[in-house]
Amino acid sequence: MPLAAGRASTLVEIQTSTEARDPVSNEPVQTWALFRKAWVSIDVRRGGEYFETGSRYSQTIQVLKGDWLELKDVTPGMRIVMGIPQQILDIKTVLTDNDLRMQVRLECVAGEGAR
């Protein structure tokens, strides 16, 4: 089912990871480049806490829904940048409607740059 007019009310920037060279050490470093901008709707699905190396972490999964034509080439490992102040979400899962080609769902969690 396509998004109703007005539902995709948030403009987000989708970024892809690229590799550049550090000008001083000439070592490869990860950078982020604009892949595309898209209008999406956002739904906070679930949150949880987990323990890792003696520390407690919380995690909230946000589902972004958008038009198939705008999001069809998005892959896990990319990230979403949105809002003021800037919020960064790592894309973990991409669910596409390949048969009807109307909608894509992105399941995301808060990224490292957001902490």
Tab-separated table of C-alpha atoms in Angstrom:
chain	number	residue	atom	x	y	z
A	1	MET	CA	0.000	0.000	0.000
A	2	PRO	CA	1.539	3.351	-0.984
A	3	LEU	CA	1.959	6.075	1.574
A	4	ALA	CA	-0.919	8.503	1.793
A	5	ALA	CA	-0.202	12.121	0.974
A	6	GLY	CA	1.252	13.829	4.025
A	7	ARG	CA	2.335	10.605	5.781
A	8	ALA	CA	5.916	10.803	4.507
A	9	SER	CA	6.526	14.072	6.289
A	10	THR	CA	10.205	13.791	7.230
A	11	LEU	CA	13.011	14.546	4.792
A	12	VAL	CA	16.053	12.380	5.542
A	13	GLU	CA	19.519	12.087	4.063
A	14	ILE	CA	20.684	8.575	3.226
A	15	GLN	CA	24.459	8.176	3.323
A	16	THR	CA	26.731	5.403	2.110
A	17	SER	CA	30.111	4.470	3.524
A	18	THR	CA	33.154	5.346	1.463
A	19	GLU	CA	36.869	5.034	2.035
A	20	ALA	CA	39.287	7.942	1.875
A	21	ARG	CA	42.947	8.368	2.737
A	22	ASP	CA	44.067	10.306	5.779
A	23	PRO	CA	46.187	13.190	4.411
A	24	VAL	CA	48.780	12.860	7.182
A	25	SER	CA	49.188	9.104	7.638
A	26	ASN	CA	47.862	7.964	4.244
A	27	GLU	CA	45.864	5.300	6.126
A	28	PRO	CA	42.375	4.427	4.869
A	29	VAL	CA	39.560	6.012	6.906
A	30	GLN	CA	35.808	5.574	6.685
A	31	THR	CA	33.828	8.583	5.491
A	32	TRP	CA	30.162	9.069	4.607
A	33	ALA	CA	28.826	10.413	1.313
A	34	LEU	CA	25.331	11.459	0.294
A	35	PHE	CA	23.512	8.617	-1.466
A	36	ARG	CA	20.112	10.267	-1.766
A	37	LYS	CA	17.488	12.325	0.059
A	38	ALA	CA	14.003	10.907	0.570
A	39	TRP	CA	10.699	11.664	2.268
A	40	VAL	CA	9.735	9.020	4.853
A	41	SER	CA	7.333	8.370	7.696
A	42	ILE	CA	8.860	7.305	11.021
A	43	ASP	CA	7.464	4.829	13.531
A	44	VAL	CA	9.236	3.926	16.776
A	45	ARG	CA	8.638	0.175	17.095
A	46	ARG	CA	10.342	-1.225	20.138
A	47	GLY	CA	13.110	-0.631	22.573
A	48	GLY	CA	15.179	-2.829	24.783
A	49	GLU	CA	18.184	-3.017	27.020
A	50	TYR	CA	21.097	-5.399	26.816
A	51	PHE	CA	24.361	-5.959	28.625
A	52	GLU	CA	27.726	-6.075	26.935
A	53	THR	CA	31.128	-6.215	28.649
A	54	GLY	CA	29.636	-5.255	31.996
A	55	SER	CA	27.774	-2.196	30.717
A	56	ARG	CA	24.077	-1.690	30.090
A	57	TYR	CA	22.928	-0.319	26.736
A	58	SER	CA	19.494	0.633	25.496
A	59	GLN	CA	18.371	0.342	21.909
A	60	THR	CA	15.278	1.632	20.133
A	61	ILE	CA	14.298	0.353	16.708
A	62	GLN	CA	12.770	2.919	14.384
A	63	VAL	CA	10.981	1.914	11.199
A	64	LEU	CA	11.122	4.357	8.303
A	65	LYS	CA	8.689	3.841	5.431
A	66	GLY	CA	9.079	5.442	2.049
A	67	ASP	CA	8.323	5.194	-1.630
A	68	TRP	CA	9.840	2.213	-3.453
A	69	LEU	CA	11.317	4.387	-6.221
A	70	GLU	CA	13.193	6.551	-3.693
A	71	LEU	CA	14.449	3.724	-1.450
A	72	LYS	CA	14.796	0.645	-3.694
A	73	ASP	CA	18.621	0.754	-3.837
A	74	VAL	CA	19.177	1.343	-0.105
A	75	THR	CA	21.098	-1.458	1.650
A	76	PRO	CA	21.937	-2.439	5.238
A	77	GLY	CA	25.138	-0.703	6.324
A	78	MET	CA	24.031	2.679	5.024
A	79	ARG	CA	22.821	5.286	7.483
A	80	ILE	CA	20.117	7.914	7.903
A	81	VAL	CA	20.880	11.486	8.977
A	82	MET	CA	17.909	13.592	10.018
A	83	GLY	CA	16.640	16.328	12.270
A	84	ILE	CA	17.977	19.232	14.232
A	85	PRO	CA	19.873	18.407	16.359
A	86	GLN	CA	21.255	15.869	13.957
A	87	GLN	CA	20.239	12.269	14.622
A	88	ILE	CA	22.075	9.346	13.021
A	89	LEU	CA	20.426	5.962	12.483
A	90	ASP	CA	22.196	2.850	11.208
A	91	ILE	CA	20.128	0.879	8.692
A	92	LYS	CA	19.974	-2.743	9.877
A	93	THR	CA	17.218	-4.248	7.698
A	94	VAL	CA	15.664	-3.284	4.358
A	95	LEU	CA	12.262	-4.819	3.592
A	96	THR	CA	11.132	-4.260	0.017
A	97	ASP	CA	7.838	-4.937	-1.662
A	98	ASN	CA	9.328	-6.302	-4.898
A	99	ASP	CA	6.014	-7.547	-6.302
A	100	LEU	CA	3.957	-4.377	-5.979
A	101	ARG	CA	6.887	-1.923	-5.939
A	102	MET	CA	5.154	0.607	-3.753
A	103	GLN	CA	6.912	0.803	-0.402
A	104	VAL	CA	10.213	0.089	1.369
A	105	ARG	CA	10.614	-0.315	5.138
A	106	LEU	CA	13.957	0.453	6.781
A	107	GLU	CA	14.593	-0.864	10.301
A	108	CYS	CA	17.164	1.381	11.982
A	109	VAL	CA	18.899	1.849	15.337
A	110	ALA	CA	20.736	4.853	16.772
A	111	GLY	CA	24.181	5.045	15.199
A	112	GLU	CA	27.582	5.672	16.754
A	113	GLY	CA	27.590	9.287	15.684
A	114	ALA	CA	24.393	9.860	17.652
A	115	ARG	CA	25.820	8.831	21.037
